[in-house]
Structure formats: structure tokens, C-alpha cells
Amino acid sequence: EIARQDKEHAHAGAPRRALSEGLQAVAYAGANDLAAAQLHLAAFLDSPQLRAEVLVAVSAHLIAANATALARQTLQSALQRDPLNQAALVQLLHLDIAQKNYGALCEHLRSYVRTRRPAPSLLARADAMLASDRFIFARQRDAALALIRGVPGTGKTGQSSG
């Protein structure tokens, strides 16, 4: 009987252990030990029981610790679990804009505009980035701008990018 109960409780503790790995990854990232952070993050992300929301929460702490590459990895994993997770897409878009990551921005925008209520302010920031001269010759720039400007409430519906 005791062995059976231990087995049942061990399964219930798996998400708790995984979350502990995620928090250790944040702690190591904060201490600037990215190798150890990556090891703990890998153990965290290997847990299939964790919902996307938990991954998004840990990624926010990684961003606060300036471990944006680890945060991006965590957010991508969250999207694998829930492809239209708005919180994960918002954090990724903020990272894409801050890092001027054009390719990822366009990819994440395509998903983000399909979410329930895309934030007009975030879309405006993405629009400003894509409309800048820096991206004037970028592939799919016009398509991305049209996608943003086609979202109701952005205030730019129907405007040309040129």
C-alpha cells in the first residue's frame, strides 16, 4: 500500500519538481551562470505536464534577469504547447521589437493577429518598426504591414505602406 501511494505522489510531484527546475534556471541566469541556467531550463521544458501559462511566467523572470535567449526558448516552447497563447506571443513580440528581429517579428505577428484581442499599441510599435527605413527592402515587409493595418482598431486600416 505504501509503495502504491509513493508512486501516486511521485507523479503528482513531477510538475512541482519541473517548476523548481525553472526557478533554478532563473536564479542561475540572474547570477549570470548561463550554462547552469540552460541545464535547469532544459529539465524544466522537458516536463509535458506544465501548461503554457507556467512557461510564460518563468520567461518573464528570465527576461527580468536579462536572459533573453533563454526566455525566447521558453516562449517558443509555450507556443508549441499552445500556438495562439496571447501572453507568449506578446512577450515574443516585445523581444522581437527590442532586438529588431525582423524575421521572428513577422512570424509572430501572423499568429498574434489571430488572437482574441490584439493590442493596438503593440501593433502600432510593430508597424513603426517595419515602416522605418531600416526595413524598407526587407522581404515580406509590405505583407506584414498590411496584416497589421488590416486589424480593426489599429487606426491605420487601409493605409498604404509606401
Short mmCIF file of C-alpha atoms in Angstrom, two decimals:
data_model
loop_
_atom_site.label_atom_id
_atom_site.label_comp_id
_atom_site.label_asym_id
_atom_site.label_seq_id
_atom_site.Cartn_x
_atom_site.Cartn_y
_atom_site.Cartn_z
CA GLU A 1 0.00 0.00 0.00
CA ILE A 2 2.78 2.43 0.89
CA ALA A 3 4.61 1.70 -2.37
CA ARG A 4 1.40 2.42 -4.32
CA GLN A 5 0.89 5.74 -2.52
CA ASP A 6 4.52 6.72 -3.11
CA LYS A 7 4.07 6.02 -6.80
CA GLU A 8 0.90 8.16 -6.94
CA HIS A 9 2.53 11.05 -5.06
CA ALA A 10 5.67 10.89 -7.18
CA HIS A 11 3.55 11.56 -10.27
CA ALA A 12 1.80 14.47 -8.54
CA GLY A 13 5.16 15.98 -7.61
CA ALA A 14 6.54 16.00 -11.16
CA PRO A 15 5.10 19.43 -12.08
CA ARG A 16 6.41 20.82 -8.78
CA ARG A 17 9.89 19.46 -9.49
CA ALA A 18 9.75 20.86 -13.02
CA LEU A 19 8.75 24.27 -11.71
CA SER A 20 11.64 24.10 -9.27
CA GLU A 21 13.96 23.50 -12.25
CA GLY A 22 12.50 26.56 -13.97
CA LEU A 23 13.05 28.73 -10.91
CA GLN A 24 16.60 27.42 -10.57
CA ALA A 25 17.18 28.38 -14.22
CA VAL A 26 16.02 31.91 -13.37
CA ALA A 27 18.30 32.04 -10.33
CA TYR A 28 21.34 30.88 -12.30
CA ALA A 29 20.51 33.32 -15.10
CA GLY A 30 20.33 36.10 -12.52
CA ALA A 31 23.76 35.05 -11.26
CA ASN A 32 24.98 35.16 -14.88
CA ASP A 33 25.72 31.41 -14.94
CA LEU A 34 24.03 30.75 -18.28
CA ALA A 35 25.40 27.22 -18.64
CA ALA A 36 23.76 26.09 -15.40
CA ALA A 37 20.64 28.08 -16.28
CA GLN A 38 20.41 26.26 -19.63
CA LEU A 39 20.72 22.85 -17.93
CA HIS A 40 17.92 23.60 -15.48
CA LEU A 41 15.81 25.18 -18.20
CA ALA A 42 16.13 22.04 -20.34
CA ALA A 43 14.84 19.94 -17.43
CA PHE A 44 12.01 22.44 -16.93
CA LEU A 45 10.98 22.42 -20.57
CA ASP A 46 11.07 18.61 -20.73
CA SER A 47 8.07 18.42 -18.40
CA PRO A 48 4.94 17.81 -20.52
CA GLN A 49 2.62 18.44 -17.55
CA LEU A 50 3.36 22.16 -17.41
CA ARG A 51 0.91 24.45 -19.15
CA ALA A 52 1.98 27.26 -21.46
CA GLU A 53 0.99 29.84 -18.83
CA VAL A 54 3.62 28.49 -16.44
CA LEU A 55 6.28 28.70 -19.14
CA VAL A 56 5.26 32.29 -19.90
CA ALA A 57 5.58 33.20 -16.21
CA VAL A 58 9.09 31.74 -15.99
CA SER A 59 10.07 33.50 -19.22
CA ALA A 60 9.07 36.85 -17.69
CA HIS A 61 11.55 36.22 -14.88
CA LEU A 62 14.22 35.23 -17.40
CA ILE A 63 13.63 38.49 -19.26
CA ALA A 64 13.99 40.39 -15.98
CA ALA A 65 17.33 38.58 -15.47
CA ASN A 66 18.44 39.71 -18.98
CA ALA A 67 18.47 36.11 -20.20
CA THR A 68 16.51 36.91 -23.33
CA ALA A 69 17.78 33.92 -25.32
CA LEU A 70 16.57 31.56 -22.59
CA ALA A 71 13.30 33.48 -22.35
CA ARG A 72 12.80 33.19 -26.11
CA GLN A 73 13.45 29.43 -25.91
CA THR A 74 10.87 29.14 -23.12
CA LEU A 75 8.29 31.19 -25.02
CA GLN A 76 8.79 29.09 -28.16
CA SER A 77 8.14 26.00 -26.06
CA ALA A 78 4.97 27.64 -24.70
CA LEU A 79 3.80 28.20 -28.28
CA GLN A 80 4.44 24.55 -29.12
CA ARG A 81 2.01 23.67 -26.33
CA ASP A 82 -0.50 26.42 -27.18
CA PRO A 83 0.14 28.01 -30.61
CA LEU A 84 -2.14 31.01 -30.01
CA ASN A 85 -1.12 31.75 -26.43
CA GLN A 86 -1.51 35.50 -26.43
CA ALA A 87 0.76 36.15 -23.45
CA ALA A 88 3.62 34.20 -25.07
CA LEU A 89 3.12 36.00 -28.38
CA VAL A 90 3.06 39.40 -26.66
CA GLN A 91 6.35 38.70 -24.86
CA LEU A 92 7.93 37.41 -28.06
CA LEU A 93 6.79 40.48 -30.00
CA HIS A 94 8.24 42.76 -27.32
CA LEU A 95 11.55 40.88 -27.61
CA ASP A 96 11.42 40.99 -31.42
CA ILE A 97 10.84 44.74 -31.41
CA ALA A 98 13.51 45.45 -28.78
CA GLN A 99 16.05 43.29 -30.61
CA LYS A 100 14.92 44.44 -34.08
CA ASN A 101 14.45 40.79 -35.01
CA TYR A 102 12.59 41.24 -38.29
CA GLY A 103 12.19 37.58 -39.27
CA ALA A 104 10.78 36.49 -35.95
CA LEU A 105 8.59 39.61 -35.74
CA CYS A 106 6.82 38.76 -38.99
CA GLU A 107 6.33 35.14 -37.94
CA HIS A 108 4.91 36.08 -34.53
CA LEU A 109 2.70 38.82 -35.99
CA ARG A 110 0.93 36.29 -38.21
CA SER A 111 -0.10 34.34 -35.12
CA TYR A 112 -0.74 37.36 -32.91
CA VAL A 113 -3.30 38.99 -35.19
CA ARG A 114 -5.34 35.76 -34.96
CA THR A 115 -5.64 36.01 -31.17
CA ARG A 116 -8.76 37.24 -29.43
CA ARG A 117 -7.91 40.92 -28.97
CA PRO A 118 -4.54 42.01 -30.30
CA ALA A 119 -3.40 45.18 -28.52
CA PRO A 120 -3.43 48.19 -30.87
CA SER A 121 -0.45 49.73 -29.03
CA LEU A 122 1.73 46.66 -29.65
CA LEU A 123 0.64 46.51 -33.28
CA ALA A 124 1.49 50.22 -33.62
CA ARG A 125 5.01 49.57 -32.29
CA ALA A 126 5.48 46.71 -34.77
CA ASP A 127 4.10 48.91 -37.55
CA ALA A 128 6.54 51.70 -36.68
CA MET A 129 9.45 49.27 -36.71
CA LEU A 130 8.50 47.74 -40.05
CA ALA A 131 7.69 51.10 -41.64
CA SER A 132 11.12 52.51 -40.76
CA ASP A 133 13.75 52.95 -43.47
CA ARG A 134 15.84 50.19 -41.89
CA PHE A 135 13.40 47.58 -43.19
CA ILE A 136 12.43 49.26 -46.47
CA PHE A 137 13.86 46.44 -48.60
CA ALA A 138 13.04 43.58 -46.25
CA ARG A 139 11.20 40.59 -47.69
CA GLN A 140 7.50 40.42 -46.83
CA ARG A 141 7.58 43.89 -45.26
CA ASP A 142 4.54 45.07 -47.19
CA ALA A 143 2.63 41.88 -46.37
CA ALA A 144 3.41 42.27 -42.65
CA LEU A 145 2.35 45.93 -42.69
CA ALA A 146 -0.87 45.03 -44.49
CA LEU A 147 -1.51 42.34 -41.89
CA ILE A 148 -1.09 44.83 -39.05
CA ARG A 149 -3.10 47.54 -40.74
CA GLY A 150 -5.91 45.14 -41.51
CA VAL A 151 -6.65 44.57 -37.83
CA PRO A 152 -9.68 46.60 -36.71
CA GLY A 153 -8.85 49.28 -34.16
CA THR A 154 -5.26 49.88 -35.23
CA GLY A 155 -6.14 53.27 -36.67
CA LYS A 156 -4.25 52.51 -39.88
CA THR A 157 -6.75 50.27 -41.64
CA GLY A 158 -6.35 50.56 -45.37
CA GLN A 159 -3.25 52.76 -45.34
CA SER A 160 -0.53 52.11 -47.84
CA SER A 161 2.99 51.26 -46.66
CA GLY A 162 4.67 53.26 -49.31
#
